[in-house]
Amino acid sequence: MSFYATAEHEKEKLQHFASPEGRDDLYQYNQKERRTVLEVLEDFPSVQMPFEWLVQLVPPLKKRAFSISSSPLAHPNQVHLTVNIVSWTTPFKRKRHGLCSTWLVALDPQESRGVVIPSWIHRGCLPPPPPSLPLILIGPGTGCAPFRAFIEQRAVQNTKGPTSPVLFFFGCRSQESDFLYEHFWLSHSQNHGVLSKEKGGGFFVAFSRDQPKKIYVQHKIREESARIWRLLNAGAAIYIAGSSTKMPTDVTSAVEDVIVKESGMSKESASRWLRALEKAGRFNTEAWS
């Protein structure tokens, strides 16, 4: 870019960014602030770059991967997504918005007919369970997305024949602001629904910010250790979905604690037992950053 800058002070600044000495300044200016190519060009207006060079400079948009949150049995010819609207504030207090999620939320279902959303469907990390398989589902936040599809699928299957119990552990910050699909989960946890205790299942939710002491799904898992152990002994599979930061590790540790408490195993033996479960296809995780 410095080659095409006609203003001397802009050329010097760009050359500084490209030098070993300017590496930290470049990081603060660009990566940390997540500046776009357009914003950089606006900051250096004297840069007159040929279009063919600009095309080579701009990276292609990355694909966004989402778990499908609907069942084809419940919604034929439809694909539902559960998308978190991404926004954040940079170190220099600039408000930033996620490109894909902001575009999606701006679409009006009534006025956007004919809008094409490019999409590709690939096999995910969570194998679809047969109706005879008992399930222990753990999906805080948007991690509930694939399990909405699982519950829809199991509900349709339940109308055609017997199905096995399902335990679902959901977590969010506040019941008032981000209890995703609240009515959906509650309706299936009542009146002999697939999440109801009458069916041997259960729905357990942790609101981490609705009380002075934070409560997460791993706390609920430990509280329901007897139910979980009973279902594991009945051949249940564990499915975990959600953030890839601390959640999968914390949840796995909580499940190990359940095994230790209910079986009398050591922590090391419980960890080996879970690894064997994973090899058998009964411990599955889908996590994203």
Coordinates of C-alpha atoms in Angstrom, one line a residue:
M1 CA 0.0 0.0 0.0
S2 CA 2.9 2.4 0.7
F3 CA 3.9 2.1 -2.9
Y4 CA 0.6 3.7 -4.0
A5 CA 0.5 6.4 -1.3
T6 CA 1.0 9.9 -2.7
A7 CA 1.1 11.7 0.6
E8 CA 4.5 11.4 2.2
H9 CA 3.3 11.1 5.8
E10 CA 1.0 8.3 4.8
K11 CA 3.7 6.5 2.9
E12 CA 6.0 6.8 6.0
K13 CA 3.3 5.4 8.3
L14 CA 2.6 2.5 6.1
Q15 CA 6.3 1.7 5.7
H16 CA 6.6 1.8 9.5
F17 CA 3.8 -0.7 9.8
A18 CA 5.6 -3.0 7.4
S19 CA 8.9 -2.9 9.3
P20 CA 9.9 -5.1 12.2
E21 CA 10.0 -2.1 14.4
G22 CA 6.4 -1.3 13.6
R23 CA 5.0 -4.7 14.2
D24 CA 3.4 -3.9 17.6
D25 CA 2.0 -0.6 16.2
L26 CA 0.4 -2.5 13.3
Y27 CA -1.1 -5.0 15.7
Q28 CA -2.6 -2.3 17.8
Y29 CA -3.9 -0.4 14.8
N30 CA -5.2 -3.3 12.7
Q31 CA -5.6 -6.7 14.3
K32 CA -6.7 -5.5 17.7
E33 CA -9.2 -3.1 16.2
R34 CA -10.3 -5.5 13.5
R35 CA -10.1 -2.8 10.9
T36 CA -11.5 -3.7 7.5
V37 CA -9.7 -2.9 4.2
L38 CA -12.2 -0.1 3.5
E39 CA -11.4 1.5 6.9
V40 CA -7.7 1.3 6.2
L41 CA -8.2 2.9 2.8
E42 CA -10.3 5.7 4.5
D43 CA -7.5 6.3 7.0
F44 CA -4.9 6.6 4.1
P45 CA -6.9 8.5 1.4
S46 CA -3.9 9.2 -0.7
V47 CA -3.5 5.5 -1.5
Q48 CA -4.6 5.0 -5.1
M49 CA -4.4 1.3 -5.6
P50 CA -5.2 -0.3 -8.9
F51 CA -8.4 -2.4 -8.7
E52 CA -6.6 -5.7 -9.6
W53 CA -4.2 -5.2 -6.7
L54 CA -7.1 -4.4 -4.4
V55 CA -8.8 -7.7 -5.3
Q56 CA -5.7 -9.6 -4.5
L57 CA -5.3 -7.8 -1.2
V58 CA -8.9 -8.3 0.1
P59 CA -9.2 -11.8 1.6
P60 CA -12.3 -13.9 0.7
L61 CA -15.1 -14.0 3.2
K62 CA -14.8 -17.0 5.6
K63 CA -17.6 -19.5 5.7
R64 CA -19.8 -19.4 8.8
A65 CA -20.6 -22.7 10.3
F66 CA -23.9 -23.1 12.1
S67 CA -25.6 -26.2 13.6
I68 CA -29.0 -26.8 12.1
S69 CA -31.6 -26.3 14.8
S70 CA -34.6 -28.0 13.1
S71 CA -35.6 -31.5 12.3
P72 CA -36.6 -32.4 8.7
L73 CA -39.4 -34.5 10.1
A74 CA -40.9 -31.5 11.8
H75 CA -40.0 -28.9 9.1
P76 CA -39.7 -30.5 5.7
N77 CA -37.8 -28.4 3.2
Q78 CA -36.7 -26.0 5.9
V79 CA -33.5 -25.3 7.7
H80 CA -33.6 -23.3 11.0
L81 CA -30.5 -21.6 12.5
T82 CA -29.8 -20.3 15.9
V83 CA -27.5 -17.3 15.4
N84 CA -25.9 -15.1 18.1
I85 CA -25.9 -11.5 16.9
V86 CA -22.2 -10.6 17.3
S87 CA -21.1 -7.2 18.6
W88 CA -18.2 -6.0 20.6
T89 CA -16.3 -2.8 21.6
T90 CA -12.7 -2.5 20.6
P91 CA -9.9 -1.2 22.9
F92 CA -10.4 2.2 21.3
K93 CA -14.1 2.1 22.2
R94 CA -15.3 1.6 18.6
K95 CA -18.5 -0.5 18.3
R96 CA -18.1 -3.4 16.0
H97 CA -20.7 -5.8 14.6
G98 CA -20.4 -9.3 13.1
L99 CA -20.7 -9.2 9.4
C100 CA -22.8 -12.3 8.8
S101 CA -25.0 -12.2 11.9
T102 CA -25.8 -8.5 11.4
W103 CA -26.7 -9.1 7.8
L104 CA -28.9 -12.1 8.7
V105 CA -30.8 -10.2 11.5
A106 CA -31.5 -7.3 9.1
L107 CA -33.4 -9.6 6.7
D108 CA -37.2 -9.2 6.9
P109 CA -38.9 -12.5 6.3
Q110 CA -41.9 -10.7 4.8
E111 CA -39.9 -8.3 2.6
S112 CA -36.9 -10.5 1.8
R113 CA -38.5 -13.0 -0.5
G114 CA -36.2 -13.9 -3.3
V115 CA -33.1 -13.2 -1.2
V116 CA -30.7 -16.0 -1.7
I117 CA -28.5 -17.0 1.3
P118 CA -25.6 -19.1 -0.1
S119 CA -25.3 -22.2 2.0
W120 CA -23.6 -25.6 2.1
I121 CA -24.8 -28.4 4.3
H122 CA -22.1 -30.8 5.7
R123 CA -22.3 -33.7 8.1
G124 CA -21.6 -32.3 11.6
C125 CA -19.9 -33.7 14.6
L126 CA -23.0 -34.9 16.4
P127 CA -24.4 -38.2 14.9
P128 CA -28.2 -38.2 14.7
P129 CA -29.4 -40.6 17.5
P130 CA -32.0 -43.3 16.9
P131 CA -35.2 -43.1 18.9
S132 CA -34.2 -46.1 21.0
L133 CA -31.1 -44.3 22.3
P134 CA -31.4 -42.5 25.7
L135 CA -29.9 -39.1 25.5
I136 CA -28.1 -36.7 27.9
L137 CA -27.9 -33.4 26.1
I138 CA -25.8 -30.4 27.4
G139 CA -26.0 -27.2 25.4
P140 CA -25.7 -23.8 27.1
G141 CA -26.4 -20.7 25.1
T142 CA -26.5 -21.2 21.3
G143 CA -25.2 -24.7 22.0
C144 CA -28.9 -25.6 22.3
A145 CA -29.2 -25.3 18.5
P146 CA -28.6 -29.0 17.5
F147 CA -30.6 -30.2 20.5
R148 CA -33.7 -28.3 19.4
A149 CA -33.4 -30.4 16.2
F150 CA -32.9 -33.5 18.3
I151 CA -36.0 -32.8 20.4
E152 CA -38.2 -32.0 17.4
Q153 CA -37.1 -35.2 15.8
R154 CA -37.7 -37.2 19.0
A155 CA -41.1 -35.6 19.4
V156 CA -42.2 -36.7 15.9
Q157 CA -40.8 -40.2 16.5
N158 CA -42.7 -40.3 19.8
T159 CA -46.0 -40.0 17.9
K160 CA -45.2 -43.1 15.9
G161 CA -43.7 -45.4 18.5
P162 CA -41.8 -45.7 21.8
T163 CA -38.8 -43.5 22.4
S164 CA -36.1 -43.5 25.0
P165 CA -35.7 -40.8 27.7
V166 CA -33.9 -37.5 27.2
L167 CA -32.2 -35.3 29.8
F168 CA -31.4 -31.8 28.6
F169 CA -29.2 -29.3 30.5
F170 CA -29.4 -25.7 29.2
G171 CA -27.8 -22.6 30.5
C172 CA -27.9 -18.9 29.9
R173 CA -27.2 -15.6 31.7
S174 CA -30.7 -14.5 32.5
Q175 CA -34.2 -15.9 32.2
E176 CA -35.6 -12.6 31.1
S177 CA -33.1 -11.7 28.4
D178 CA -31.7 -14.9 26.8
F179 CA -33.7 -18.0 27.6
L180 CA -33.6 -19.2 24.1
Y181 CA -36.7 -21.3 23.0
E182 CA -38.1 -21.1 26.5
H183 CA -41.7 -22.1 25.4
F184 CA -40.3 -24.9 23.3
W185 CA -38.3 -26.6 26.1
L186 CA -41.0 -26.1 28.7
S187 CA -43.8 -27.5 26.4
H188 CA -41.8 -30.6 25.8
S189 CA -41.0 -31.1 29.5
Q190 CA -44.7 -31.2 30.4
N191 CA -47.7 -33.5 29.6
H192 CA -45.7 -36.6 28.8
G193 CA -43.4 -34.7 26.4
V194 CA -40.1 -36.1 25.4
L195 CA -38.3 -34.1 28.1
S196 CA -40.9 -34.9 30.8
K197 CA -40.1 -36.8 33.9
E198 CA -43.0 -39.1 33.1
K199 CA -41.0 -40.2 30.1
G200 CA -37.9 -40.7 32.3
G201 CA -36.3 -37.5 31.1
G202 CA -36.0 -33.9 32.4
F203 CA -35.2 -30.3 31.5
F204 CA -32.7 -28.5 33.7
V205 CA -31.7 -24.9 33.2
A206 CA -29.0 -22.8 34.9
F207 CA -29.3 -19.0 34.9
S208 CA -25.8 -17.8 35.7
R209 CA -26.6 -14.1 36.5
D210 CA -30.0 -14.3 38.1
Q211 CA -28.7 -14.7 41.6
P212 CA -25.6 -13.5 43.5
K213 CA -23.8 -16.8 43.1
K214 CA -23.3 -17.9 39.5
I215 CA -24.8 -21.2 38.5
Y216 CA -23.7 -23.0 35.4
V217 CA -24.8 -26.2 33.7
Q218 CA -22.1 -28.1 35.4
H219 CA -23.7 -27.3 38.7
K220 CA -27.0 -28.7 37.5
I221 CA -25.2 -31.8 36.2
R222 CA -23.8 -32.5 39.6
E223 CA -27.2 -32.0 41.2
E224 CA -28.8 -34.5 38.9
S225 CA -26.0 -37.1 39.3
A226 CA -28.4 -40.0 40.1
R227 CA -30.6 -39.4 37.0
I228 CA -27.5 -39.1 34.8
W229 CA -25.9 -42.3 36.2
R230 CA -29.2 -44.2 35.8
L231 CA -29.5 -43.2 32.2
L232 CA -25.8 -44.0 31.5
N233 CA -26.3 -47.4 32.9
A234 CA -29.3 -47.8 30.5
G235 CA -26.9 -47.1 27.5
A236 CA -27.4 -43.4 27.1
A237 CA -25.2 -41.2 24.9
I238 CA -23.9 -37.8 26.0
Y239 CA -23.9 -34.9 23.6
I240 CA -22.2 -31.6 24.3
A241 CA -22.5 -28.4 22.2
G242 CA -21.5 -24.8 22.6
S243 CA -18.6 -22.5 23.3
S244 CA -15.1 -24.1 22.9
T245 CA -13.5 -22.0 25.6
K246 CA -14.0 -23.5 29.1
M247 CA -17.4 -25.1 28.8
P248 CA -16.5 -28.5 27.3
T249 CA -13.7 -29.1 29.8
D250 CA -15.9 -28.0 32.8
V251 CA -18.8 -30.1 31.6
T252 CA -16.6 -33.2 31.1
S253 CA -15.2 -32.7 34.6
A254 CA -18.7 -32.5 36.0
V255 CA -19.7 -35.7 34.3
E256 CA -16.6 -37.4 35.7
D257 CA -17.6 -36.2 39.2
V258 CA -21.0 -37.8 38.6
I259 CA -19.4 -41.1 37.7
V260 CA -17.1 -40.9 40.8
K261 CA -20.0 -40.1 43.1
E262 CA -22.5 -42.7 41.8
S263 CA -20.1 -45.5 41.0
G264 CA -17.3 -45.2 43.6
M265 CA -14.7 -45.0 40.9
S266 CA -11.6 -42.9 41.2
K267 CA -11.3 -39.7 39.1
E268 CA -8.8 -41.4 36.9
S269 CA -11.0 -44.4 36.3
A270 CA -14.0 -42.1 35.6
S271 CA -11.9 -40.3 33.0
R272 CA -10.9 -43.6 31.3
W273 CA -14.6 -44.7 31.4
L274 CA -15.6 -41.6 29.6
R275 CA -12.8 -42.1 27.0
A276 CA -14.2 -45.6 26.4
L277 CA -17.6 -44.1 26.0
E278 CA -16.3 -41.7 23.4
K279 CA -14.6 -44.5 21.4
A280 CA -18.0 -46.3 21.5
G281 CA -19.7 -43.2 20.0
R282 CA -21.6 -42.4 23.1
F283 CA -19.7 -39.2 24.1
N284 CA -19.9 -36.5 21.4
T285 CA -18.9 -32.9 21.4
E286 CA -19.4 -30.0 19.0
A287 CA -17.8 -26.8 20.1
W288 CA -17.0 -23.5 18.4
S289 CA -15.3 -20.2 19.2

